[in-house]
JSON list of C-alpha atoms in Angstrom, two decimals:
[
{"chain": "A", "resi": 913, "resn": "VAL", "atom": "CA", "xyz": [0.00, 0.00, 0.00]},
{"chain": "A", "resi": 914, "resn": "GLY", "atom": "CA", "xyz": [2.84, 2.38, 0.88]},
{"chain": "A", "resi": 915, "resn": "SER", "atom": "CA", "xyz": [4.62, 1.68, -2.40]},
{"chain": "A", "resi": 916, "resn": "LEU", "atom": "CA", "xyz": [1.46, 2.30, -4.39]},
{"chain": "A", "resi": 917, "resn": "GLY", "atom": "CA", "xyz": [0.92, 5.64, -2.61]},
{"chain": "A", "resi": 918, "resn": "TYR", "atom": "CA", "xyz": [4.52, 6.63, -3.30]},
{"chain": "A", "resi": 919, "resn": "LEU", "atom": "CA", "xyz": [4.17, 5.67, -6.98]},
{"chain": "A", "resi": 920, "resn": "LEU", "atom": "CA", "xyz": [0.92, 7.62, -7.40]},
{"chain": "A", "resi": 921, "resn": "GLY", "atom": "CA", "xyz": [2.45, 10.63, -5.64]},
{"chain": "A", "resi": 922, "resn": "SER", "atom": "CA", "xyz": [5.50, 10.49, -7.91]},
{"chain": "A", "resi": 923, "resn": "ILE", "atom": "CA", "xyz": [3.30, 10.33, -11.00]},
{"chain": "A", "resi": 924, "resn": "ALA", "atom": "CA", "xyz": [1.25, 13.31, -9.81]},
{"chain": "A", "resi": 925, "resn": "VAL", "atom": "CA", "xyz": [4.41, 15.35, -9.19]},
{"chain": "A", "resi": 926, "resn": "TYR", "atom": "CA", "xyz": [5.77, 14.39, -12.62]},
{"chain": "A", "resi": 927, "resn": "VAL", "atom": "CA", "xyz": [2.56, 15.38, -14.41]},
{"chain": "A", "resi": 928, "resn": "SER", "atom": "CA", "xyz": [2.36, 18.63, -12.45]},
{"chain": "A", "resi": 929, "resn": "ASN", "atom": "CA", "xyz": [5.97, 19.51, -13.31]},
{"chain": "A", "resi": 930, "resn": "GLN", "atom": "CA", "xyz": [5.37, 18.69, -16.98]},
{"chain": "A", "resi": 931, "resn": "ARG", "atom": "CA", "xyz": [2.34, 20.98, -17.12]},
{"chain": "A", "resi": 932, "resn": "LEU", "atom": "CA", "xyz": [4.20, 23.75, -15.34]},
{"chain": "A", "resi": 933, "resn": "GLY", "atom": "CA", "xyz": [7.12, 23.39, -17.75]},
{"chain": "A", "resi": 934, "resn": "GLU", "atom": "CA", "xyz": [4.78, 23.57, -20.73]},
{"chain": "A", "resi": 935, "resn": "ALA", "atom": "CA", "xyz": [3.08, 26.67, -19.30]},
{"chain": "A", "resi": 936, "resn": "ARG", "atom": "CA", "xyz": [6.46, 28.33, -18.77]},
{"chain": "A", "resi": 937, "resn": "ALA", "atom": "CA", "xyz": [7.54, 27.52, -22.33]},
{"chain": "A", "resi": 938, "resn": "ALA", "atom": "CA", "xyz": [4.27, 28.93, -23.69]},
{"chain": "A", "resi": 939, "resn": "ILE", "atom": "CA", "xyz": [4.80, 32.16, -21.74]},
{"chain": "A", "resi": 940, "resn": "MET", "atom": "CA", "xyz": [8.35, 32.52, -23.07]},
{"chain": "A", "resi": 941, "resn": "GLU", "atom": "CA", "xyz": [7.25, 31.90, -26.68]},
{"chain": "A", "resi": 942, "resn": "ARG", "atom": "CA", "xyz": [4.10, 34.01, -26.84]},
{"chain": "A", "resi": 943, "resn": "ASN", "atom": "CA", "xyz": [3.95, 37.53, -28.19]},
{"chain": "A", "resi": 944, "resn": "LEU", "atom": "CA", "xyz": [3.26, 40.26, -25.70]},
{"chain": "A", "resi": 945, "resn": "SER", "atom": "CA", "xyz": [-0.09, 42.01, -25.92]},
{"chain": "A", "resi": 946, "resn": "PRO", "atom": "CA", "xyz": [-0.99, 45.60, -24.96]},
{"chain": "A", "resi": 947, "resn": "SER", "atom": "CA", "xyz": [-2.70, 44.23, -21.84]},
{"chain": "A", "resi": 948, "resn": "ASP", "atom": "CA", "xyz": [0.54, 42.41, -20.90]},
{"chain": "A", "resi": 949, "resn": "PHE", "atom": "CA", "xyz": [2.38, 45.71, -21.35]},
{"chain": "A", "resi": 950, "resn": "ASP", "atom": "CA", "xyz": [-0.08, 47.45, -19.03]},
{"chain": "A", "resi": 951, "resn": "LEU", "atom": "CA", "xyz": [0.34, 44.71, -16.43]},
{"chain": "A", "resi": 952, "resn": "MET", "atom": "CA", "xyz": [4.14, 44.90, -16.68]},
{"chain": "A", "resi": 953, "resn": "ASP", "atom": "CA", "xyz": [4.20, 48.68, -16.27]},
{"chain": "A", "resi": 954, "resn": "ALA", "atom": "CA", "xyz": [4.04, 48.42, -12.47]},
{"chain": "A", "resi": 955, "resn": "ASP", "atom": "CA", "xyz": [4.79, 52.09, -11.80]},
{"chain": "A", "resi": 956, "resn": "GLY", "atom": "CA", "xyz": [2.40, 53.31, -14.50]},
{"chain": "A", "resi": 957, "resn": "ASN", "atom": "CA", "xyz": [4.94, 55.57, -16.23]},
{"chain": "A", "resi": 958, "resn": "GLY", "atom": "CA", "xyz": [4.16, 54.25, -19.73]},
{"chain": "A", "resi": 959, "resn": "GLU", "atom": "CA", "xyz": [7.45, 52.34, -19.98]},
{"chain": "A", "resi": 960, "resn": "VAL", "atom": "CA", "xyz": [8.46, 48.84, -18.94]},
{"chain": "A", "resi": 961, "resn": "SER", "atom": "CA", "xyz": [11.86, 48.67, -17.25]},
{"chain": "A", "resi": 962, "resn": "GLU", "atom": "CA", "xyz": [14.01, 45.57, -17.27]},
{"chain": "A", "resi": 963, "resn": "ALA", "atom": "CA", "xyz": [13.10, 45.00, -13.61]},
{"chain": "A", "resi": 964, "resn": "GLU", "atom": "CA", "xyz": [9.37, 45.28, -14.36]},
{"chain": "A", "resi": 965, "resn": "PHE", "atom": "CA", "xyz": [9.68, 42.83, -17.27]},
{"chain": "A", "resi": 966, "resn": "VAL", "atom": "CA", "xyz": [11.67, 40.31, -15.23]},
{"chain": "A", "resi": 967, "resn": "GLU", "atom": "CA", "xyz": [9.27, 40.53, -12.27]},
{"chain": "A", "resi": 968, "resn": "PHE", "atom": "CA", "xyz": [6.24, 40.08, -14.54]},
{"chain": "A", "resi": 969, "resn": "MET", "atom": "CA", "xyz": [7.78, 37.05, -16.23]},
{"chain": "A", "resi": 970, "resn": "LEU", "atom": "CA", "xyz": [8.86, 35.44, -12.94]},
{"chain": "A", "resi": 971, "resn": "VAL", "atom": "CA", "xyz": [5.32, 35.76, -11.57]},
{"chain": "A", "resi": 972, "resn": "ALA", "atom": "CA", "xyz": [3.77, 34.55, -14.85]},
{"chain": "A", "resi": 973, "resn": "MET", "atom": "CA", "xyz": [6.06, 31.49, -14.85]},
{"chain": "A", "resi": 974, "resn": "GLN", "atom": "CA", "xyz": [5.20, 30.89, -11.18]},
{"chain": "A", "resi": 975, "resn": "LYS", "atom": "CA", "xyz": [8.84, 31.17, -10.12]},
{"chain": "A", "resi": 976, "resn": "VAL", "atom": "CA", "xyz": [7.92, 33.73, -7.42]},
{"chain": "A", "resi": 977, "resn": "ASP", "atom": "CA", "xyz": [4.70, 35.12, -6.04]},
{"chain": "A", "resi": 978, "resn": "THR", "atom": "CA", "xyz": [3.80, 38.77, -5.67]},
{"chain": "A", "resi": 979, "resn": "ASP", "atom": "CA", "xyz": [4.05, 38.61, -1.86]},
{"chain": "A", "resi": 980, "resn": "LEU", "atom": "CA", "xyz": [7.72, 37.69, -2.11]},
{"chain": "A", "resi": 981, "resn": "LEU", "atom": "CA", "xyz": [8.35, 40.51, -4.59]},
{"chain": "A", "resi": 982, "resn": "HIS", "atom": "CA", "xyz": [6.64, 43.02, -2.28]},
{"chain": "A", "resi": 983, "resn": "LYS", "atom": "CA", "xyz": [8.75, 41.84, 0.66]},
{"chain": "A", "resi": 984, "resn": "LEU", "atom": "CA", "xyz": [11.94, 42.16, -1.40]},
{"chain": "A", "resi": 985, "resn": "HIS", "atom": "CA", "xyz": [10.98, 45.70, -2.44]},
{"chain": "A", "resi": 986, "resn": "GLU", "atom": "CA", "xyz": [10.29, 46.59, 1.20]},
{"chain": "A", "resi": 987, "resn": "GLN", "atom": "CA", "xyz": [13.68, 45.19, 2.20]},
{"chain": "A", "resi": 988, "resn": "PHE", "atom": "CA", "xyz": [15.38, 47.21, -0.53]},
{"chain": "A", "resi": 989, "resn": "ARG", "atom": "CA", "xyz": [13.65, 50.42, 0.59]},
{"chain": "A", "resi": 990, "resn": "ALA", "atom": "CA", "xyz": [14.71, 49.73, 4.19]},
{"chain": "A", "resi": 991, "resn": "LEU", "atom": "CA", "xyz": [18.33, 49.39, 3.05]},
{"chain": "A", "resi": 992, "resn": "ASP", "atom": "CA", "xyz": [18.12, 52.47, 0.79]},
{"chain": "A", "resi": 993, "resn": "LYS", "atom": "CA", "xyz": [18.64, 54.86, 3.71]},
{"chain": "A", "resi": 994, "resn": "ASP", "atom": "CA", "xyz": [19.07, 57.99, 1.59]},
{"chain": "A", "resi": 995, "resn": "GLY", "atom": "CA", "xyz": [16.05, 57.20, -0.61]},
{"chain": "A", "resi": 996, "resn": "SER", "atom": "CA", "xyz": [18.05, 57.45, -3.84]},
{"chain": "A", "resi": 997, "resn": "GLY", "atom": "CA", "xyz": [16.63, 54.28, -5.37]},
{"chain": "A", "resi": 998, "resn": "THR", "atom": "CA", "xyz": [20.07, 52.65, -5.41]},
{"chain": "A", "resi": 999, "resn": "LEU", "atom": "CA", "xyz": [22.27, 51.03, -2.78]},
{"chain": "A", "resi": 1000, "resn": "ASP", "atom": "CA", "xyz": [25.70, 52.52, -2.30]},
{"chain": "A", "resi": 1001, "resn": "GLY", "atom": "CA", "xyz": [28.38, 53.19, 0.30]},
{"chain": "A", "resi": 1002, "resn": "LYS", "atom": "CA", "xyz": [26.38, 56.08, 1.77]},
{"chain": "A", "resi": 1003, "resn": "ASP", "atom": "CA", "xyz": [23.50, 53.72, 2.54]},
{"chain": "A", "resi": 1004, "resn": "LEU", "atom": "CA", "xyz": [25.91, 51.33, 4.24]},
{"chain": "A", "resi": 1005, "resn": "GLN", "atom": "CA", "xyz": [27.34, 54.15, 6.36]},
{"chain": "A", "resi": 1006, "resn": "LEU", "atom": "CA", "xyz": [23.85, 55.29, 7.37]},
{"chain": "A", "resi": 1007, "resn": "LEU", "atom": "CA", "xyz": [22.87, 51.71, 8.17]},
{"chain": "A", "resi": 1008, "resn": "VAL", "atom": "CA", "xyz": [25.94, 51.24, 10.39]},
{"chain": "A", "resi": 1009, "resn": "LYS", "atom": "CA", "xyz": [25.20, 54.52, 12.20]},
{"chain": "A", "resi": 1010, "resn": "GLU", "atom": "CA", "xyz": [21.58, 53.48, 12.75]},
{"chain": "A", "resi": 1011, "resn": "ARG", "atom": "CA", "xyz": [22.65, 50.14, 14.20]},
{"chain": "A", "resi": 1012, "resn": "GLU", "atom": "CA", "xyz": [25.15, 51.87, 16.49]},
{"chain": "A", "resi": 1013, "resn": "ARG", "atom": "CA", "xyz": [22.41, 54.25, 17.73]},
{"chain": "A", "resi": 1014, "resn": "ARG", "atom": "CA", "xyz": [20.10, 51.32, 18.45]},
{"chain": "A", "resi": 1015, "resn": "LYS", "atom": "CA", "xyz": [22.91, 49.48, 20.23]},
{"chain": "A", "resi": 1016, "resn": "ASN", "atom": "CA", "xyz": [23.71, 52.57, 22.30]},
{"chain": "A", "resi": 1017, "resn": "ARG", "atom": "CA", "xyz": [20.02, 53.05, 23.19]},
{"chain": "A", "resi": 1018, "resn": "ARG", "atom": "CA", "xyz": [19.82, 49.45, 24.38]},
{"chain": "A", "resi": 1019, "resn": "SER", "atom": "CA", "xyz": [22.99, 49.93, 26.40]},
{"chain": "A", "resi": 1020, "resn": "ASP", "atom": "CA", "xyz": [21.60, 53.16, 27.89]},
{"chain": "A", "resi": 1021, "resn": "MET", "atom": "CA", "xyz": [18.34, 51.42, 28.78]},
{"chain": "A", "resi": 1022, "resn": "GLU", "atom": "CA", "xyz": [20.23, 48.57, 30.43]},
{"chain": "A", "resi": 1023, "resn": "SER", "atom": "CA", "xyz": [22.30, 51.09, 32.41]},
{"chain": "A", "resi": 1024, "resn": "MET", "atom": "CA", "xyz": [19.15, 52.90, 33.51]},
{"chain": "A", "resi": 1025, "resn": "SER", "atom": "CA", "xyz": [17.60, 49.60, 34.57]},
{"chain": "A", "resi": 1026, "resn": "ILE", "atom": "CA", "xyz": [20.68, 48.73, 36.64]},
{"chain": "A", "resi": 1027, "resn": "LEU", "atom": "CA", "xyz": [20.70, 52.22, 38.16]},
{"chain": "A", "resi": 1028, "resn": "HIS", "atom": "CA", "xyz": [17.00, 51.92, 39.01]},
{"chain": "A", "resi": 1029, "resn": "ARG", "atom": "CA", "xyz": [17.45, 48.52, 40.67]},
{"chain": "A", "resi": 1030, "resn": "THR", "atom": "CA", "xyz": [20.50, 49.75, 42.57]},
{"chain": "A", "resi": 1031, "resn": "SER", "atom": "CA", "xyz": [18.76, 52.90, 43.82]},
{"chain": "A", "resi": 1032, "resn": "LYS", "atom": "CA", "xyz": [15.74, 50.84, 44.87]},
{"chain": "A", "resi": 1033, "resn": "LEU", "atom": "CA", "xyz": [18.03, 48.46, 46.77]},
{"chain": "A", "resi": 1034, "resn": "VAL", "atom": "CA", "xyz": [19.73, 51.40, 48.52]},
{"chain": "A", "resi": 1035, "resn": "LEU", "atom": "CA", "xyz": [16.36, 52.91, 49.47]},
{"chain": "A", "resi": 1036, "resn": "ASP", "atom": "CA", "xyz": [15.19, 49.55, 50.81]},
{"chain": "A", "resi": 1037, "resn": "LEU", "atom": "CA", "xyz": [18.30, 49.40, 53.00]},
{"chain": "A", "resi": 1038, "resn": "LEU", "atom": "CA", "xyz": [17.60, 52.86, 54.46]}
]
């Protein structure tokens, strides 16, 4: 019974992969329509950038889903500290400074907590 289940599962995976491969090939071979162009033009500027084309094709071929793309864009924007639309040394410097500030704030908070506990202990002794 276990072997039969494994065999049927393997066949289902094979058929599914074949269909997915055929769908991907059809997407790569088809001509783009005006509606495809509109879908690709994610920022609505009337032009399709290389990034927009690649993202559209990856989603169409089911290589990635739109949630993953949105998360990657959010991550990029979080790293793009100066808001220039590119990552460079300035972004890295700003990121390092931000991390140092957070680390210092945590250290300050820990120091304040120690000071608070110590002062409470002293007051309890009085």
